Tab-separated table of C-alpha atoms and ligand atoms in Angstrom:
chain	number	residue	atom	x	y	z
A	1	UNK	CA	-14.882	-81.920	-97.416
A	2	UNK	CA	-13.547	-78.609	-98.719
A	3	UNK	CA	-15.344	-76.723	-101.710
A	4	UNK	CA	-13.243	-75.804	-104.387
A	5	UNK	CA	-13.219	-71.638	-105.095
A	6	UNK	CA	-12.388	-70.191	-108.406
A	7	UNK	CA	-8.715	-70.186	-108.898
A	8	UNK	CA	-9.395	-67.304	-112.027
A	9	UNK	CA	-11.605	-66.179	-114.271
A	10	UNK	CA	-11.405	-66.246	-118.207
A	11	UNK	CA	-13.765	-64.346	-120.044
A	12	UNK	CA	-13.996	-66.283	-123.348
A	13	UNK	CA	-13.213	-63.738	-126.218
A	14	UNK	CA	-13.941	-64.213	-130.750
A	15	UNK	CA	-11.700	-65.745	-132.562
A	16	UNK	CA	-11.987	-66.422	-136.453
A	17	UNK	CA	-10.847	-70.190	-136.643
A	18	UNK	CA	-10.765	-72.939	-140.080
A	19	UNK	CA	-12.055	-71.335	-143.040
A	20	UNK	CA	-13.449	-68.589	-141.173
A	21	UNK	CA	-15.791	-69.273	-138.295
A	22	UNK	CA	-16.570	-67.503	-135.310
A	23	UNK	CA	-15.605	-69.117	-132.221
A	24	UNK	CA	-15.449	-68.078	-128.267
A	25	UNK	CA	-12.123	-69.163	-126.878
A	26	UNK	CA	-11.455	-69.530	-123.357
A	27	UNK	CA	-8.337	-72.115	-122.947
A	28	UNK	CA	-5.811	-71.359	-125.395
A	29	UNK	CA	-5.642	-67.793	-124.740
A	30	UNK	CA	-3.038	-65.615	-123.420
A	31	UNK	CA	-4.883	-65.215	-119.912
A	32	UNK	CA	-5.080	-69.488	-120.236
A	33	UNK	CA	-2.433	-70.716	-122.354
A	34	UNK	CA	-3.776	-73.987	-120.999
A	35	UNK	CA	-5.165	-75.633	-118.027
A	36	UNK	CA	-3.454	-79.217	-117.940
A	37	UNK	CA	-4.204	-81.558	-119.583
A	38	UNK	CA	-6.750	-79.141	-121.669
A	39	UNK	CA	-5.269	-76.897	-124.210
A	40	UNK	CA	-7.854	-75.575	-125.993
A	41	UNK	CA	-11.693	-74.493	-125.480
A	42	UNK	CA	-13.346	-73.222	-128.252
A	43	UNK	CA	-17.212	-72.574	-127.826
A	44	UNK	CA	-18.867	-72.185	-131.285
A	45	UNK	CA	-22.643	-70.786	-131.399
A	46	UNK	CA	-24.116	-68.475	-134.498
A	47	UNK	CA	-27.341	-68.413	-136.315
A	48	UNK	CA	-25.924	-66.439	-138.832
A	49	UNK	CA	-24.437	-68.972	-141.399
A	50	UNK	CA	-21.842	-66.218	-141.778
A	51	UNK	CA	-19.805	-67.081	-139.251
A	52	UNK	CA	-19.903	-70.949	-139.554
A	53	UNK	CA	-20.536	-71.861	-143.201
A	54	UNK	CA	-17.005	-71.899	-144.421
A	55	UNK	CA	-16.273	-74.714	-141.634
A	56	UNK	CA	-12.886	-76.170	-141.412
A	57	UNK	CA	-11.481	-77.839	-144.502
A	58	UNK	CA	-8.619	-80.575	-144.583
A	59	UNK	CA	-6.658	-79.947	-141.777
A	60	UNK	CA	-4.113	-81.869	-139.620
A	61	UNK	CA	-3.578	-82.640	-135.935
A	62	UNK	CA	-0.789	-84.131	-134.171
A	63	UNK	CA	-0.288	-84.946	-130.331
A	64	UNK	CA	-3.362	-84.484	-128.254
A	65	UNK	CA	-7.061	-85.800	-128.881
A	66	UNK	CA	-10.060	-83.161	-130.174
A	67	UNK	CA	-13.316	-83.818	-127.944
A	68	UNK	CA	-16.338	-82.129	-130.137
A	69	UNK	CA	-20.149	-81.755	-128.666
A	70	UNK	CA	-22.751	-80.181	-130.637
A	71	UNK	CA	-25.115	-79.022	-128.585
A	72	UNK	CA	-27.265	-78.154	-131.737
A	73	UNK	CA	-26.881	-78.234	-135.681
A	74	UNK	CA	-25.371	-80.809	-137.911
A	75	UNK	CA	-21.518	-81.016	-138.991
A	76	UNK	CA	-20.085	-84.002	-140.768
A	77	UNK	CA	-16.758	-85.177	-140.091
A	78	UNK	CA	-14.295	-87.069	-142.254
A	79	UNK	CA	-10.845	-88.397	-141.455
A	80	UNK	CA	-7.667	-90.327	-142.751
A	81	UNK	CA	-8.561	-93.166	-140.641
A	82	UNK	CA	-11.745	-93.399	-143.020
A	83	UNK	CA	-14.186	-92.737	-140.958
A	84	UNK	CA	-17.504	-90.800	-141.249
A	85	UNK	CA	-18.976	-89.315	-138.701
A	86	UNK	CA	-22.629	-87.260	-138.764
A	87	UNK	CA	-22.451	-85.227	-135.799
A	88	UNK	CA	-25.903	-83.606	-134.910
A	89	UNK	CA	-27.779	-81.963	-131.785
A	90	UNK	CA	-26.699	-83.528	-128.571
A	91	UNK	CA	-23.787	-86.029	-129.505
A	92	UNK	CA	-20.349	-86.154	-129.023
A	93	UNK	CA	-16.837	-87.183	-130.784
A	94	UNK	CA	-13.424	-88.011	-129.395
A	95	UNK	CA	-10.691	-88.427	-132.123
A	96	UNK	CA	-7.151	-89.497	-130.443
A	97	UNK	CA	-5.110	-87.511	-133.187
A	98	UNK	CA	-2.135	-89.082	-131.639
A	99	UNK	CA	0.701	-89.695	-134.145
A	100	UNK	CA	-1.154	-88.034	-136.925
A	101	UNK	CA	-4.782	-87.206	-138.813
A	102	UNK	CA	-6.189	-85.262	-141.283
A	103	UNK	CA	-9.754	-84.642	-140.782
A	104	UNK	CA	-11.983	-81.797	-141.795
A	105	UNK	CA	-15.708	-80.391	-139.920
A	106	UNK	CA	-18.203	-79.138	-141.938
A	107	UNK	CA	-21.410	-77.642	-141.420
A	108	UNK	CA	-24.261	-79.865	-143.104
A	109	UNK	CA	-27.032	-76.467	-142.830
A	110	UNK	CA	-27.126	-73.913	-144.717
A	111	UNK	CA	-29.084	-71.622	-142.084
A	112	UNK	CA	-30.209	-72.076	-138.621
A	113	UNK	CA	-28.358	-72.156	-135.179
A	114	UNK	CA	-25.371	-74.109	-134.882
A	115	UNK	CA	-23.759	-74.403	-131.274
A	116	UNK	CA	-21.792	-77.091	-129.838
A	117	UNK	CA	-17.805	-77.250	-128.217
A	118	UNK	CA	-14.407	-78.373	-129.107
A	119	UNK	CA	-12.085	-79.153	-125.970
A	120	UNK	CA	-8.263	-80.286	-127.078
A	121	UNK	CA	-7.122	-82.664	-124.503
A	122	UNK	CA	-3.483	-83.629	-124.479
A	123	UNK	CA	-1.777	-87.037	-124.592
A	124	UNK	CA	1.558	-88.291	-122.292
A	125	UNK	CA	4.852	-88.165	-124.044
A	126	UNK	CA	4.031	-92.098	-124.585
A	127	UNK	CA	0.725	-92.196	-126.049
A	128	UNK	CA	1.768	-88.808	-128.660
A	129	UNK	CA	3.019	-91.380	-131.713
A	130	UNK	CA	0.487	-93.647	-130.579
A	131	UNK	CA	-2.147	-94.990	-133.153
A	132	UNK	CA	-4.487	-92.733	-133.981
A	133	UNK	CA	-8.292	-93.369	-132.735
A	134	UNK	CA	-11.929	-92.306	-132.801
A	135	UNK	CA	-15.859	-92.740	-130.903
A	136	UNK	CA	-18.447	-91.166	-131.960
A	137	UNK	CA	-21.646	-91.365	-129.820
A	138	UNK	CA	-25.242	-89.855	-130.993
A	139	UNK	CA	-27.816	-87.759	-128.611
A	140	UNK	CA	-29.546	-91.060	-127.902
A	141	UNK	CA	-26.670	-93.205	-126.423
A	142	UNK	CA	-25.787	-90.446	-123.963
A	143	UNK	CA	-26.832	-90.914	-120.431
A	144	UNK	CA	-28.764	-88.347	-118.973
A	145	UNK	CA	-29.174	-88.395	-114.792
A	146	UNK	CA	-32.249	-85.942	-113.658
A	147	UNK	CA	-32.424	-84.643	-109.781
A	148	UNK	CA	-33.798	-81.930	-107.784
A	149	UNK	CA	-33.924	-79.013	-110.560
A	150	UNK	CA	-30.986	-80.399	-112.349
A	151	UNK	CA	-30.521	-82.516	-115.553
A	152	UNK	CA	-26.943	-83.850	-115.907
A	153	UNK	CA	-25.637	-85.120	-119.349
A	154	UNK	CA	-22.810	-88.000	-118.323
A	155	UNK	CA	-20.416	-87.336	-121.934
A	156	UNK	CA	-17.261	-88.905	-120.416
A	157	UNK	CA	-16.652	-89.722	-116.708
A	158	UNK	CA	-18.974	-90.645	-113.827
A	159	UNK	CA	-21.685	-88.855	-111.751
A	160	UNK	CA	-23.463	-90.034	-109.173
A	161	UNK	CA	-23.390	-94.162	-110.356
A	162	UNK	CA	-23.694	-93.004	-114.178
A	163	UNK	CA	-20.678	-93.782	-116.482
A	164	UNK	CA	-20.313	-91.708	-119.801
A	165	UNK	CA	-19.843	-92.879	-122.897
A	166	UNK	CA	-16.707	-91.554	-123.836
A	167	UNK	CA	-13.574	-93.643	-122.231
A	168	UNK	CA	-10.380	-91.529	-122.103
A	169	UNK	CA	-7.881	-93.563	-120.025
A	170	UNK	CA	-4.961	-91.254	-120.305
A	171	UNK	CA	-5.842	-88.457	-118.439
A	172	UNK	CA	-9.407	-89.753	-117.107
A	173	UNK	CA	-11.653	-87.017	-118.184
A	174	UNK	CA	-14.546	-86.422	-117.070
A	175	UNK	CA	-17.268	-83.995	-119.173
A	176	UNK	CA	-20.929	-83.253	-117.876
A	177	UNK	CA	-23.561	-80.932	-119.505
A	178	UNK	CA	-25.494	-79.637	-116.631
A	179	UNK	CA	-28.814	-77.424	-117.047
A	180	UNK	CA	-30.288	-76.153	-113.628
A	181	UNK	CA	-33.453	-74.915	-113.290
A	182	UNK	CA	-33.771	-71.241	-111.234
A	183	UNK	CA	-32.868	-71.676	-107.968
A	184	UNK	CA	-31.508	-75.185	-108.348
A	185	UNK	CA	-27.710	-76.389	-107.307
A	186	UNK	CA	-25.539	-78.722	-107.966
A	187	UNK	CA	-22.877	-80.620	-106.057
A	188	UNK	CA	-20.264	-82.977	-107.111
A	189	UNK	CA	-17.161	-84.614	-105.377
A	190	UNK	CA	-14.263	-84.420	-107.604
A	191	UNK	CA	-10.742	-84.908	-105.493
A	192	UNK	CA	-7.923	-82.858	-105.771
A	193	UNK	CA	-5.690	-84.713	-108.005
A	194	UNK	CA	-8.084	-83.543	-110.594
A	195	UNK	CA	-8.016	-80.121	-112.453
A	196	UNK	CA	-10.905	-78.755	-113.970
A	197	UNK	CA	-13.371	-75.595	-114.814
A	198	UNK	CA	-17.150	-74.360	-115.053
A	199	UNK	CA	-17.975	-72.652	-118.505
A	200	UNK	CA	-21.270	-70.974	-118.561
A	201	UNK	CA	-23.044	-71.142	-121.872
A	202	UNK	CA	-26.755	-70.009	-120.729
A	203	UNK	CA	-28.042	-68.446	-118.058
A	204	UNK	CA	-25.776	-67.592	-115.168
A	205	UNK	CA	-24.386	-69.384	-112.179
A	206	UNK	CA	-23.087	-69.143	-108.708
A	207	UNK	CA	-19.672	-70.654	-107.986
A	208	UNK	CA	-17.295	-70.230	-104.762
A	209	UNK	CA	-19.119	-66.580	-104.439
A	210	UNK	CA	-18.918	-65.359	-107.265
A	211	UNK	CA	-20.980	-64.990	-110.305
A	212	UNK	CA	-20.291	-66.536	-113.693
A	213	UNK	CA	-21.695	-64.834	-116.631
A	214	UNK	CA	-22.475	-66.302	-119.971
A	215	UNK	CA	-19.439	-66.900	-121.913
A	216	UNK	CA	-17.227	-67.464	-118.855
A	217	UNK	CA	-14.928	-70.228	-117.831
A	218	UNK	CA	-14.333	-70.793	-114.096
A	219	UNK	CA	-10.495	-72.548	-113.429
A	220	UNK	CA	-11.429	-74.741	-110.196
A	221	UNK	CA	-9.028	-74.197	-107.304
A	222	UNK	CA	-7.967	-76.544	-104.703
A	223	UNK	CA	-10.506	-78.743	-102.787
A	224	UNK	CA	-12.550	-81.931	-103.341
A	225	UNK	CA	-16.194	-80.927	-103.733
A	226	UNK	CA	-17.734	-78.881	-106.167
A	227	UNK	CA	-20.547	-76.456	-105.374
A	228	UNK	CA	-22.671	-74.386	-107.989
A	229	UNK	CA	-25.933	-72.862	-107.828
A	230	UNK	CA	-28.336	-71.463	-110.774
A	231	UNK	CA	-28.640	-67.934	-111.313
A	232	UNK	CA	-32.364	-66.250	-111.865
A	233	UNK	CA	-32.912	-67.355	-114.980
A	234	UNK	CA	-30.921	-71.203	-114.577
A	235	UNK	CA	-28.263	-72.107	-116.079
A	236	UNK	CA	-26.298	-74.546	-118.577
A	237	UNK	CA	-22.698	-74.918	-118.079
A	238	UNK	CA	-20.221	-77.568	-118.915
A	239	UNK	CA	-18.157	-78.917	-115.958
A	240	UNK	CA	-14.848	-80.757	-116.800
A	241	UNK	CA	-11.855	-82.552	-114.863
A	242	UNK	CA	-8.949	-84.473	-115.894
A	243	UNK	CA	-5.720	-85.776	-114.168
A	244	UNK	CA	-2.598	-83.074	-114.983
A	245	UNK	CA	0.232	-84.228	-117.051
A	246	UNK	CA	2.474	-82.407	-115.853
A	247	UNK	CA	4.592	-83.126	-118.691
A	248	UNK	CA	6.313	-79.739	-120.763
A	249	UNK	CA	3.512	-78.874	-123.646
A	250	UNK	CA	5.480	-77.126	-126.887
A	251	UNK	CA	2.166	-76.158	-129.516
A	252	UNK	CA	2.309	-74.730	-132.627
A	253	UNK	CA	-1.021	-74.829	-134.518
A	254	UNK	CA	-2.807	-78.210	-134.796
A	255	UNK	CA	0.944	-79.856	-133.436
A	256	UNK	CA	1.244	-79.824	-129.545
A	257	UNK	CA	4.214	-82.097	-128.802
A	258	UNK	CA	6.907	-82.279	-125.734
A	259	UNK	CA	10.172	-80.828	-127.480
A	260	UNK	CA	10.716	-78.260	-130.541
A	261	UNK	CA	12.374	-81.030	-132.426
A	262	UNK	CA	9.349	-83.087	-132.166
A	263	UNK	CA	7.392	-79.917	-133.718
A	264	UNK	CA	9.666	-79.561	-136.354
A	265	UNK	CA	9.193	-83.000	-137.090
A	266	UNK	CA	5.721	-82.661	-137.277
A	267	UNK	CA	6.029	-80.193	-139.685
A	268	UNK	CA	8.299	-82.114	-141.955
A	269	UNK	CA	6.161	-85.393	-141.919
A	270	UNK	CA	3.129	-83.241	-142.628
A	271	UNK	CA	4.997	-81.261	-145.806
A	272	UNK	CA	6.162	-85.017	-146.966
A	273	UNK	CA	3.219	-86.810	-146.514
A	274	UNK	CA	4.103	-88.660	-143.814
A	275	UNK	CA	1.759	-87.510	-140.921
A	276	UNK	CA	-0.642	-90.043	-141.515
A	277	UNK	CA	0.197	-93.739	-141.235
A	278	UNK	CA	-1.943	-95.807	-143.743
A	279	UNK	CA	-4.581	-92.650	-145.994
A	280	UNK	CA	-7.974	-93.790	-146.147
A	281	UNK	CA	-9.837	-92.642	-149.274
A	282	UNK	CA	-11.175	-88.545	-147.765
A	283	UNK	CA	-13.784	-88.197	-150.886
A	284	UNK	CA	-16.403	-85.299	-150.361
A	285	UNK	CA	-14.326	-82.099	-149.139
B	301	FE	FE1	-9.605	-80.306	-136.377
């Protein structure tokens, strides 16, 4: 067993994102254009309805999948595909924008904290015109796995005998929420083929000797074990793999296809109204 070290270090940094909400971005940036197959971590987290209250309008996406968790407030979701979604403290969405959906995210609070993640995960060159798709799982139906200091959320993936509820076959994701008391560590096998990162949202951690402040995402280095332990006041942190691509990855906005033709024809099906297959009824936004 080898322990994977910290390849680098991303300090997430504000960005204003949608209509004009505050969000800490860590993948996506020009220290981590992206970390493959992830091309996009944004962190949101405000009690000041300021910087979340506008939330993000009608907006396309072409190419990849969006994977939202709230960790707390309530946003409502609607799509082309029709669907609906209420997503409150604790649950978690994947939407396979795949050959094309308009969807908009907006706060359903007018005050109060409001926290939670968006991770863009991309698709292979055969599954980008693919038919679009979307789970939606509440708090409840998440499996939670408590041991020795340490309470593991299982969002998509596998730990120790516990499946997630999220499936993602293309690039076999895996996504844990894990909250360790003071003092406490965690250790998980995840093999090589995998890449993947630590980001600390509370507290601070421990990880390959070094130690990750709040607001910082970890890229995983080579190995096949993962070891982290709790800073003195524990720690929350997200931990995510998923098998690389390795495929070229041309993004421009909410589009992230193989080629620049494939962009521009993004663009063009968007401006005519063809980026969606069959529009559902969006009523609401
Ligand atoms: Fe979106």
């Amino acid at each position: 067993m080898s322990t994977r070290t910290i390849r680098q270090l991303v300090p997430a940094f504000e960005v204003t994102e949608g209509a004009g909400v505050t969000v800490h971005r860590s993948i996506g940036t020009p220290a981590l254009k992206n970390l493959d197959p992830f091309l996009m971590l944004d962190h949101f987290g405000s009690d000041d309805p300021d910087e979340y209250i506008a939330g993000f309008p009608e907006h396309p996406h072409r190419g990849f999948i969006t994977f939202t968790y709230m960790l707390d407030g309530h946003m409502e979701h609607r799509d082309s595909m029709g669907n609906r979604g209420d997503l409150k403290a604790g649950g978690a969405q994947w939407m396979k924008a795949a050959s094309g959906v308009i969807h908009s995210e907006m706060p359903q609070q007018t005050d109060g904290l409001m926290r939670g993640f968006q991770l863009w995960i991309n698709l292979p060159a055969r599954d980008k015109l693919s038919e679009p798709a979307y789970q939606e799982f509440s708090a409840a139906a998440i499996p939670e796995v408590a041991r020795d200091g340490a309470r593991v959320r299982v969002l998509a993936g596998e730990f120790g005998g516990t499946r997630g509820v999220i499936d993602d076959p293309a690039t076999d994701v895996l996504y844990l929420d894990v909250a360790l008391a003071a003092g406490a560590s965690f250790s998980l096998p995840l093999d090589d083929t995998r890449n993947g990162f630590v980001y600390v949202f509370e507290g601070s951690a421990r990880l390959g000797g070094e130690t990750l402040a709040r607001h910082t995402l970890a890229v995983l280095g080579k190995g096949d074990q993962v070891e982290i332990e709790a800073g003195e006041a524990g720690s929350r942190f997200i931990l995510v793999a998923g098998r690389p691509l390795g495929e070229p990855v041309v993004q421009y906005g909410p589009f992230v296809m193989n080629t620049r033709e494939e962009i521009e024809q993004a663009f063009a099906d968007y401006r005519d109204g063809r980026l969606v297959r069959a529009r559902a009824a969006m009523t609401g936004h």
